[in-house]
mmCIF file of N, CA and C in Angstrom:
data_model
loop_
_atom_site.group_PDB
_atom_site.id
_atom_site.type_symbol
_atom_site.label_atom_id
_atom_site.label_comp_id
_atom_site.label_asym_id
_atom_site.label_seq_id
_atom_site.Cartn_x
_atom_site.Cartn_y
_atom_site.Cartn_z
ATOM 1 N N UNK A 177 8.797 1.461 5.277
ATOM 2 C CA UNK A 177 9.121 0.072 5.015
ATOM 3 C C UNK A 177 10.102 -0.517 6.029
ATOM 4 N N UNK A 178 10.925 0.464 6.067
ATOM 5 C CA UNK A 178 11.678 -0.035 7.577
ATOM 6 C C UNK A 178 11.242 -0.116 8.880
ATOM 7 N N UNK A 179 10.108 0.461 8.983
ATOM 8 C CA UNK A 179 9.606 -0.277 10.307
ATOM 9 C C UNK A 179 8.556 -0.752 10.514
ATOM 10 N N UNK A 180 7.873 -0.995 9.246
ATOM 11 C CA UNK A 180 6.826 -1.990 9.385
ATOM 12 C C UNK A 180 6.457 -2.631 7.977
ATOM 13 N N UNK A 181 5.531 -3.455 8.040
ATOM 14 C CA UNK A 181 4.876 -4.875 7.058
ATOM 15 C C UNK A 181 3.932 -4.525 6.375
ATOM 16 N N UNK A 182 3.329 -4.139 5.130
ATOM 17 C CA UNK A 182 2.058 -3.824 5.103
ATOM 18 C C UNK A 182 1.502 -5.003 5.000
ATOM 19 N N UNK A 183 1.723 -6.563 4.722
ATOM 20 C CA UNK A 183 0.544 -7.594 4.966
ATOM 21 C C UNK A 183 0.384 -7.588 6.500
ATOM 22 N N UNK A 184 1.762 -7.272 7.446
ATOM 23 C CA UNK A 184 1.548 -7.536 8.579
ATOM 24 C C UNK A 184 0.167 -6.516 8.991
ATOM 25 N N UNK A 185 0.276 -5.564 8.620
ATOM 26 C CA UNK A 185 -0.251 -3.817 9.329
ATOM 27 C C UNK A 185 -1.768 -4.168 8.734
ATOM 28 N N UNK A 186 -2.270 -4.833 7.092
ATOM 29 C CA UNK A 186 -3.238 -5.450 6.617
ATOM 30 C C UNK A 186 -3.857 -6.549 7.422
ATOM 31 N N UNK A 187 -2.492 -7.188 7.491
ATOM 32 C CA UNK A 187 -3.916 -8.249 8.971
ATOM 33 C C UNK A 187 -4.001 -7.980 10.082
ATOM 34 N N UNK A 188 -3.480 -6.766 10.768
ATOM 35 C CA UNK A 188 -3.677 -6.604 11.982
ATOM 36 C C UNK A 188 -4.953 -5.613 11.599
ATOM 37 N N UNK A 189 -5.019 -4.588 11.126
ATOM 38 C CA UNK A 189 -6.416 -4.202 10.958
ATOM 39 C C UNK A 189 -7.392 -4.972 10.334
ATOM 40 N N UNK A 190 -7.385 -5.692 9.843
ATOM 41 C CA UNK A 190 -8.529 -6.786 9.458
ATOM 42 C C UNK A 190 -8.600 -7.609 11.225
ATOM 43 N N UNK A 191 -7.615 -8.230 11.660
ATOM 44 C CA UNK A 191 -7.964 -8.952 12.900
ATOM 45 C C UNK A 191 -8.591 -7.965 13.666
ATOM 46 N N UNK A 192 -8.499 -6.416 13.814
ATOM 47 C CA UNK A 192 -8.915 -5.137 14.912
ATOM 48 C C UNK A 192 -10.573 -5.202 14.734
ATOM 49 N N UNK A 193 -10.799 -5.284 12.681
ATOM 50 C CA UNK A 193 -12.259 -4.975 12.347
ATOM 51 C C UNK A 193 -12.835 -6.511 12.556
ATOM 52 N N UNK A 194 -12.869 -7.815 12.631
ATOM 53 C CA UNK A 194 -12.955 -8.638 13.402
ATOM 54 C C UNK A 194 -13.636 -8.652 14.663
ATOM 55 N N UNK A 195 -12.956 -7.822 15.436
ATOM 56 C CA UNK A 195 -13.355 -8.086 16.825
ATOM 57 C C UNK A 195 -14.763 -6.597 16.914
ATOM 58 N N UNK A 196 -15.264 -6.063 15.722
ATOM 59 C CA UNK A 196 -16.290 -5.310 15.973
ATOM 60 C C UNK A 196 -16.231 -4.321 17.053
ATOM 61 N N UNK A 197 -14.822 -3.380 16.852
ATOM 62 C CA UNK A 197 -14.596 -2.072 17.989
ATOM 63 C C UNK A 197 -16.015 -1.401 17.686
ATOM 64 N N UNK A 198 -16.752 -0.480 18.581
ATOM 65 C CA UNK A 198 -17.235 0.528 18.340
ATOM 66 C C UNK A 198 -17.026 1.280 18.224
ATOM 67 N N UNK A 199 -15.218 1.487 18.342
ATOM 68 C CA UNK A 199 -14.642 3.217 17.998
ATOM 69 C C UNK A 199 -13.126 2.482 18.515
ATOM 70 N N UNK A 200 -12.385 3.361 17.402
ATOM 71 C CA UNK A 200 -10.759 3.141 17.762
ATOM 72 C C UNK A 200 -10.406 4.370 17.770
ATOM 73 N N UNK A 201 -9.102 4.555 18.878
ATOM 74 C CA UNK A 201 -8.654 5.240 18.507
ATOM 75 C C UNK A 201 -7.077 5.213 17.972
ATOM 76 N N UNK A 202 -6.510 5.868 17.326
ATOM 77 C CA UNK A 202 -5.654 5.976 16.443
ATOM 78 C C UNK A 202 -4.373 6.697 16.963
ATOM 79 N N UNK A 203 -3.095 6.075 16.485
ATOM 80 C CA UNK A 203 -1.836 6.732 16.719
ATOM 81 C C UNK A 203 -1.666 8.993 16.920
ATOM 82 N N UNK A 204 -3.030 9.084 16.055
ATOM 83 C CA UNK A 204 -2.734 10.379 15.820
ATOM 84 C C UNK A 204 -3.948 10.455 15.107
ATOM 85 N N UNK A 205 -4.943 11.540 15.517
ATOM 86 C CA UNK A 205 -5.987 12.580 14.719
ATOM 87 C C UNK A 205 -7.282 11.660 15.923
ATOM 88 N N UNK A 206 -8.454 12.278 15.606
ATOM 89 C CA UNK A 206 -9.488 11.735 16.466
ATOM 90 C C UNK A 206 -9.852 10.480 16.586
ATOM 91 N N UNK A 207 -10.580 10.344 17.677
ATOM 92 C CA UNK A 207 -11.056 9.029 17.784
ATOM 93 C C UNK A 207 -12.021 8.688 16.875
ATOM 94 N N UNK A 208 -11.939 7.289 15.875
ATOM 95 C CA UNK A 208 -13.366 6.888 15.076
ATOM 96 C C UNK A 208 -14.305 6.114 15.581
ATOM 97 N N UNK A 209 -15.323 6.745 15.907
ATOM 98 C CA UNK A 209 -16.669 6.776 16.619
ATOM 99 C C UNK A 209 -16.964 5.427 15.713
ATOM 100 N N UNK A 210 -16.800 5.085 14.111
ATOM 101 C CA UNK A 210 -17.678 3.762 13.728
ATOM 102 C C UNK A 210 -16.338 2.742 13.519
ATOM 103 N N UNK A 211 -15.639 2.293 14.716
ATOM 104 C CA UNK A 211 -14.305 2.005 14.546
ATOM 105 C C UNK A 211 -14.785 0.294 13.360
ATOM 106 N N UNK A 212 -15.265 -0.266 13.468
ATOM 107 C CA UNK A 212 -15.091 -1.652 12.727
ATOM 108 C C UNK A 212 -15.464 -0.885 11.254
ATOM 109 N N UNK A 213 -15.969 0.022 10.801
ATOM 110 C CA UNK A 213 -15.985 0.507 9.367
ATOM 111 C C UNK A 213 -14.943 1.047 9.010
ATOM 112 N N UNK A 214 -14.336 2.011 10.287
ATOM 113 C CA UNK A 214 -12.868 2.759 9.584
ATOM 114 C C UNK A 214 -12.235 1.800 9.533
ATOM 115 N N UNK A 215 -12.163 0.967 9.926
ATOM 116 C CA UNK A 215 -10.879 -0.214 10.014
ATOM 117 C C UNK A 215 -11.111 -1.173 8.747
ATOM 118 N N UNK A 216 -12.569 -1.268 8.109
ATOM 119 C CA UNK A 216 -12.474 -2.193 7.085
ATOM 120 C C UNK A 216 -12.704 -0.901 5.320
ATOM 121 N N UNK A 217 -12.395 0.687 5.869
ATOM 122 C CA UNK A 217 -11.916 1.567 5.172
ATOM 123 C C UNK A 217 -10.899 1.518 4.742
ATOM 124 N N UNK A 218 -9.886 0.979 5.927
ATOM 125 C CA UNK A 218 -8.344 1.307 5.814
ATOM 126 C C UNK A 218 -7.943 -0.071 4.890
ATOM 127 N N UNK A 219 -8.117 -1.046 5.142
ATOM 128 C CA UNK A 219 -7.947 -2.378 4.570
ATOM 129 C C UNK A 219 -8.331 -1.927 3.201
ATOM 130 N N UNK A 220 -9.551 -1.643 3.011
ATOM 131 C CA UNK A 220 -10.062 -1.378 1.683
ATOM 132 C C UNK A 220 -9.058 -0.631 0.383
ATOM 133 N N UNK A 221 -9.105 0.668 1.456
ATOM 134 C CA UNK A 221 -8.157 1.677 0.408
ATOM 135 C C UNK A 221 -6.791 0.794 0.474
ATOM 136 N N UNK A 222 -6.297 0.265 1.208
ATOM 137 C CA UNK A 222 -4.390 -0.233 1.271
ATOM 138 C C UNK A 222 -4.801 -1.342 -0.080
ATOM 139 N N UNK A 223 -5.334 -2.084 -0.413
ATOM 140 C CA UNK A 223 -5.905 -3.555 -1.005
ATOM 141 C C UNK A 223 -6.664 -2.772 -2.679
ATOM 142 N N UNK A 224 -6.765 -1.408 -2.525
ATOM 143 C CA UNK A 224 -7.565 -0.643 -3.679
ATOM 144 C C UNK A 224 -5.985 0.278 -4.043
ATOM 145 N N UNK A 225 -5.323 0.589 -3.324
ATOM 146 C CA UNK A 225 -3.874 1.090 -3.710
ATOM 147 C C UNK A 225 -3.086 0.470 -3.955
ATOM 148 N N UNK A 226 -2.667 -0.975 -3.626
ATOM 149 C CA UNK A 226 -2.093 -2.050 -4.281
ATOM 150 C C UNK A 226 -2.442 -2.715 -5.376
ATOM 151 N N UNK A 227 -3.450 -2.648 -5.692
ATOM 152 C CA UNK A 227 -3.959 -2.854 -7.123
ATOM 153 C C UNK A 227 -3.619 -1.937 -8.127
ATOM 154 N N UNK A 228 -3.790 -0.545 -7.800
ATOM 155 C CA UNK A 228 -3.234 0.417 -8.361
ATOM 156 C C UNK A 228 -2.248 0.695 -9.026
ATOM 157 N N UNK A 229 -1.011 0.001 -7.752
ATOM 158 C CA UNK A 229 -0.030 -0.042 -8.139
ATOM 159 C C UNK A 229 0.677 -1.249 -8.872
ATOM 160 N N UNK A 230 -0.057 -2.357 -9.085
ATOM 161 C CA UNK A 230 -0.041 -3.313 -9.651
ATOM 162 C C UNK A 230 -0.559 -3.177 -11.076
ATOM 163 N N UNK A 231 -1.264 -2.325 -11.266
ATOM 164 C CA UNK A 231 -1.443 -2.184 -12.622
ATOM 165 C C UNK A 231 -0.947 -1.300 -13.082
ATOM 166 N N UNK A 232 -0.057 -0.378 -12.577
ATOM 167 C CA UNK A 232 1.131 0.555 -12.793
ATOM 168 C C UNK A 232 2.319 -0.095 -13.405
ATOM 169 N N UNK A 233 2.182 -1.647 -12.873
ATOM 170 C CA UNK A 233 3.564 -2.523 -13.791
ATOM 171 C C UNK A 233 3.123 -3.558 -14.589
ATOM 172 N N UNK A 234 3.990 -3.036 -15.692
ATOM 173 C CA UNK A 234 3.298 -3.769 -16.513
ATOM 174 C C UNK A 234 4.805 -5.233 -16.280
ATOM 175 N N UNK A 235 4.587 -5.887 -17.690
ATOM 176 C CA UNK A 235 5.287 -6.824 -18.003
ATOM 177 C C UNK A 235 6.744 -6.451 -18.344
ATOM 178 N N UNK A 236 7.002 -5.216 -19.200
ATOM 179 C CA UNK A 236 7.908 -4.601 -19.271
ATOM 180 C C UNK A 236 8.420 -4.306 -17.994
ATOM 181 N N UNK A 237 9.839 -4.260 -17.642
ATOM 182 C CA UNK A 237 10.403 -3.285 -16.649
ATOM 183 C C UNK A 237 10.423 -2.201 -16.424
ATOM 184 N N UNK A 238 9.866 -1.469 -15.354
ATOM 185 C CA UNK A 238 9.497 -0.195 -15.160
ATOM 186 C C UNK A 238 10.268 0.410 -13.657
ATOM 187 N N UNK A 239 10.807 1.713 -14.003
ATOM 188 C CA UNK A 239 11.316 1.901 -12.604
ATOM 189 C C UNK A 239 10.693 2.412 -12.147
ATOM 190 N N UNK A 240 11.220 2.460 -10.120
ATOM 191 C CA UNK A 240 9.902 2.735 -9.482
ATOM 192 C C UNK A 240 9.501 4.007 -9.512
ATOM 193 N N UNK A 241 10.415 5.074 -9.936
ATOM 194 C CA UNK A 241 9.578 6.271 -10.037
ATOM 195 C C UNK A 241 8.583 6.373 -10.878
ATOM 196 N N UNK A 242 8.340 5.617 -11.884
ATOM 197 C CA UNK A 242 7.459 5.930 -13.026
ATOM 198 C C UNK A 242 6.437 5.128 -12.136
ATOM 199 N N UNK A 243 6.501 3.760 -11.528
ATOM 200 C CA UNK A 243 5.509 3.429 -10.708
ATOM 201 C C UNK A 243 4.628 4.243 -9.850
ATOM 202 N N UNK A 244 5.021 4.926 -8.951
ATOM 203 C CA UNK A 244 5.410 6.072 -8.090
ATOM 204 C C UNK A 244 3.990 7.236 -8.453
ATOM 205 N N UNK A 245 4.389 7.717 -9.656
ATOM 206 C CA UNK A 245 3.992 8.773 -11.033
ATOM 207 C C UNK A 245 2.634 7.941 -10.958
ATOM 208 N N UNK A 246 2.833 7.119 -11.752
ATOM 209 C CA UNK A 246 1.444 6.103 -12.098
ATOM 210 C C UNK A 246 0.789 5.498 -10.749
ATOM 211 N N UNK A 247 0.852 5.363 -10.048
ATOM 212 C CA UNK A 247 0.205 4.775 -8.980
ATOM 213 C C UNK A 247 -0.407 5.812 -8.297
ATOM 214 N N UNK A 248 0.256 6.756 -7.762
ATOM 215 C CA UNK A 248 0.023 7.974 -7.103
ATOM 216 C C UNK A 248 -0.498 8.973 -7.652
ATOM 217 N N UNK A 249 -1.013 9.397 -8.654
ATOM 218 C CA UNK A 249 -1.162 10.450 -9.134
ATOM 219 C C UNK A 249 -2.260 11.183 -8.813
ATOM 220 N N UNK A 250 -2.859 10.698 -8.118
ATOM 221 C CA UNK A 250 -4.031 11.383 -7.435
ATOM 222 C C UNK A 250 -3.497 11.967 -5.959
ATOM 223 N N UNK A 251 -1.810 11.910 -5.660
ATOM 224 C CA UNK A 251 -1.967 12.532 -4.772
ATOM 225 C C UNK A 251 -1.012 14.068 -4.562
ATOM 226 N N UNK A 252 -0.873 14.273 -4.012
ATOM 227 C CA UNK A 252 -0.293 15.488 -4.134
ATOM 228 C C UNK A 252 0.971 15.848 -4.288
ATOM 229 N N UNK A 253 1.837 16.745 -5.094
ATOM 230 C CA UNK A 253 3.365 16.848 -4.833
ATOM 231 C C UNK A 253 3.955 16.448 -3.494
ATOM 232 N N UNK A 254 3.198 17.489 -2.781
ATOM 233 C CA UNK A 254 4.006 17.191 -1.206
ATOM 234 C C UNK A 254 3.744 16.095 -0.390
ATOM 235 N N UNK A 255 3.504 15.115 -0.860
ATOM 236 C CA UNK A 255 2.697 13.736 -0.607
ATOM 237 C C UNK A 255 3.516 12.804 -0.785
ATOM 238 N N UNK A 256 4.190 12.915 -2.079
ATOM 239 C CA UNK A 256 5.035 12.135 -2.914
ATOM 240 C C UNK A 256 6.168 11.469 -1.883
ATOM 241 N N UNK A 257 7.256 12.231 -1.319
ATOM 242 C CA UNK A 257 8.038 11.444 -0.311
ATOM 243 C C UNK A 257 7.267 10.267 0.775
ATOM 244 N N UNK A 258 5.974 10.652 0.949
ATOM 245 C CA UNK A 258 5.382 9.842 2.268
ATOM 246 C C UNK A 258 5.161 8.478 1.067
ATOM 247 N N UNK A 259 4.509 8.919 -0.156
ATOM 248 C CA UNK A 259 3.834 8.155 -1.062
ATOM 249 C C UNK A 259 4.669 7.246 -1.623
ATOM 250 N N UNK A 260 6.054 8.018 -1.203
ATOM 251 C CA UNK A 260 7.589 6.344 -2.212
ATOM 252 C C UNK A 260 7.324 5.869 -0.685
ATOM 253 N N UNK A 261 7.326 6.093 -0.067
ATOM 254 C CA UNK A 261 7.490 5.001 1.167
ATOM 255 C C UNK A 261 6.130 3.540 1.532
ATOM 256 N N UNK A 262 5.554 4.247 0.766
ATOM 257 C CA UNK A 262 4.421 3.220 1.014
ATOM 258 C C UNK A 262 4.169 2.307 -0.415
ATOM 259 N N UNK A 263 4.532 2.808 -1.089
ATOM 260 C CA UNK A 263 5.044 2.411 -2.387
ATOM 261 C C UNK A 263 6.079 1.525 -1.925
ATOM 262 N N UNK A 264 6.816 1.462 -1.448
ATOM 263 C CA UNK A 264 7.852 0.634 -1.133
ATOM 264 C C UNK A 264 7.169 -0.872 -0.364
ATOM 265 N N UNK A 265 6.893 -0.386 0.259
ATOM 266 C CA UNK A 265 5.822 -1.410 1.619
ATOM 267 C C UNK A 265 4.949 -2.357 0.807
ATOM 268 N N UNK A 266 4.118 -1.450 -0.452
ATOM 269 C CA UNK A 266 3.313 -2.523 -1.233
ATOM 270 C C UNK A 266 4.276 -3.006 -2.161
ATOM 271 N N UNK A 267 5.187 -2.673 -2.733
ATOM 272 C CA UNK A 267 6.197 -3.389 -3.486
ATOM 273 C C UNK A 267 6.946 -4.612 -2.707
ATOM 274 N N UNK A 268 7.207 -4.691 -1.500
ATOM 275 C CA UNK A 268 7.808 -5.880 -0.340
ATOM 276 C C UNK A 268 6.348 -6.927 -0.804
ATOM 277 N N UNK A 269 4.884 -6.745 -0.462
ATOM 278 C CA UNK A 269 4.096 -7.351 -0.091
ATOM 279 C C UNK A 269 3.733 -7.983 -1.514
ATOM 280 N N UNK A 270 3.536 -7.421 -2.384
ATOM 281 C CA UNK A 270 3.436 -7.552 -3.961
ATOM 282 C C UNK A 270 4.582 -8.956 -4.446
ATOM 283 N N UNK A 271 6.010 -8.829 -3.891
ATOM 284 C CA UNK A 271 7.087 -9.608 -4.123
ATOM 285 C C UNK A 271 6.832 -10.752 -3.471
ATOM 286 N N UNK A 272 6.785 -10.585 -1.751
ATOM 287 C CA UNK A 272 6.270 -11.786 -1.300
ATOM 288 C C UNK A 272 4.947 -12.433 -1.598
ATOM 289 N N UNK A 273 4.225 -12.185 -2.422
ATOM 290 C CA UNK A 273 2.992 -12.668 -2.381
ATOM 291 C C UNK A 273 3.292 -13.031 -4.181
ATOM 292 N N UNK A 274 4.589 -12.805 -4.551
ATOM 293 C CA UNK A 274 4.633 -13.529 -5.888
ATOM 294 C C UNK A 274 4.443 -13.022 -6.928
ATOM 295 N N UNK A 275 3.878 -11.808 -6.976
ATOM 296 C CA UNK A 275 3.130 -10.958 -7.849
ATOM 297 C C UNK A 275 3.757 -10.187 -9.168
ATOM 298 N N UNK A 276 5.330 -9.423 -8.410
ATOM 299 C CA UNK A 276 5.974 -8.811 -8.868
ATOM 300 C C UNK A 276 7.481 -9.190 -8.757
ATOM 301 N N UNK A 277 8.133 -8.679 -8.899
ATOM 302 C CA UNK A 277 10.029 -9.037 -8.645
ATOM 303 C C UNK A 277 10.891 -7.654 -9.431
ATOM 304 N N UNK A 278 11.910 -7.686 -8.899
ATOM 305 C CA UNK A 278 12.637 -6.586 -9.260
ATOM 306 C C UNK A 278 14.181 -6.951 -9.821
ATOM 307 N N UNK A 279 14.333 -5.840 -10.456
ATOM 308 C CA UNK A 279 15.710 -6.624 -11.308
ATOM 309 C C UNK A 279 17.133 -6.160 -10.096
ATOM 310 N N UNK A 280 16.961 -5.478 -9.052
ATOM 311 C CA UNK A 280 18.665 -5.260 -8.352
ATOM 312 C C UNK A 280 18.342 -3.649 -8.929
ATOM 313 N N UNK A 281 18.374 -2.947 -9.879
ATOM 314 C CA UNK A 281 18.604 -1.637 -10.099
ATOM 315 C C UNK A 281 17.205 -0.720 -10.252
ATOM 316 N N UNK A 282 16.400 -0.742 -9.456
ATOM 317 C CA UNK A 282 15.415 0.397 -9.555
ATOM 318 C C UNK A 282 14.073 -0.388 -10.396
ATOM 319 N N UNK A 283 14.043 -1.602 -10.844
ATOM 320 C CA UNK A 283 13.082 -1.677 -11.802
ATOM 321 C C UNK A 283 12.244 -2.444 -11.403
ATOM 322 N N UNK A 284 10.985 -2.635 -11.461
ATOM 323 C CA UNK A 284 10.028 -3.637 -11.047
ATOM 324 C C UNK A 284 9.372 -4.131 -12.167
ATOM 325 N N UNK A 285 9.143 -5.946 -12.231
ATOM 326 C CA UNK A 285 8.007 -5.945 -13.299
ATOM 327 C C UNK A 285 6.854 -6.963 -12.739
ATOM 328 N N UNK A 286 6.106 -7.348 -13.165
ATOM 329 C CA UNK A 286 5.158 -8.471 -13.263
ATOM 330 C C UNK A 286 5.631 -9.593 -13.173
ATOM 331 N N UNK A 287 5.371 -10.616 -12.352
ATOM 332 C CA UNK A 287 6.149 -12.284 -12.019
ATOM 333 C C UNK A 287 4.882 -12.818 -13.562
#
């Protein structure tokens, strides 16, 4: 969250799958040979994990670990540190986009 946007990082791969790459390659791991599909993969799952985590909060106040728990749970223990961080990123984008708000001490709910 500190060094990047996820609406920003969301429209820059939507603007990438846009321009119809035939293959990108990536900060790290192989090159994707069907680059305008991985790219409207990645959008997909970030936009299918924010929902996720949006229905992880309810109306009640919930802190973010229980968010965290509930949002993530399909992924792995050792996952979990990478997984509050991105959790964090859709919680910024969730707030600015009106969605959610937080009370100052750990808690998030539904706007």
């Amino acid at each position: 969250p500190s060094e990047g946007d996820m609406a920003i990082y969301i429209q820059s791969l939507e603007k990438l799958a846009a321009m119809n790459p035939t293959a990108a390659i990536p900060a790290h791991g192989p090159v994707l040979c069907e680059g305008t599909e991985m790219l409207k993969f990645y959008v997909a799952h970030r936009l299918a994990r924010e929902e996720k985590i949006y229905a992880a909060i309810s109306e009640e106040k919930r802190e973010t670990h229980e968010v965290l728990m509930d949002a993530y749970d399909d992924a792995p223990p050792q996952a979990l540190p990478f997984a509050a961080l991105s959790l964090e990123s859709h919680l910024r984008k969730l707030e600015q986009d009106g969605r959610v708000a937080r009370d100052g001490q750990g808690a998030v709910y539904r706007c």
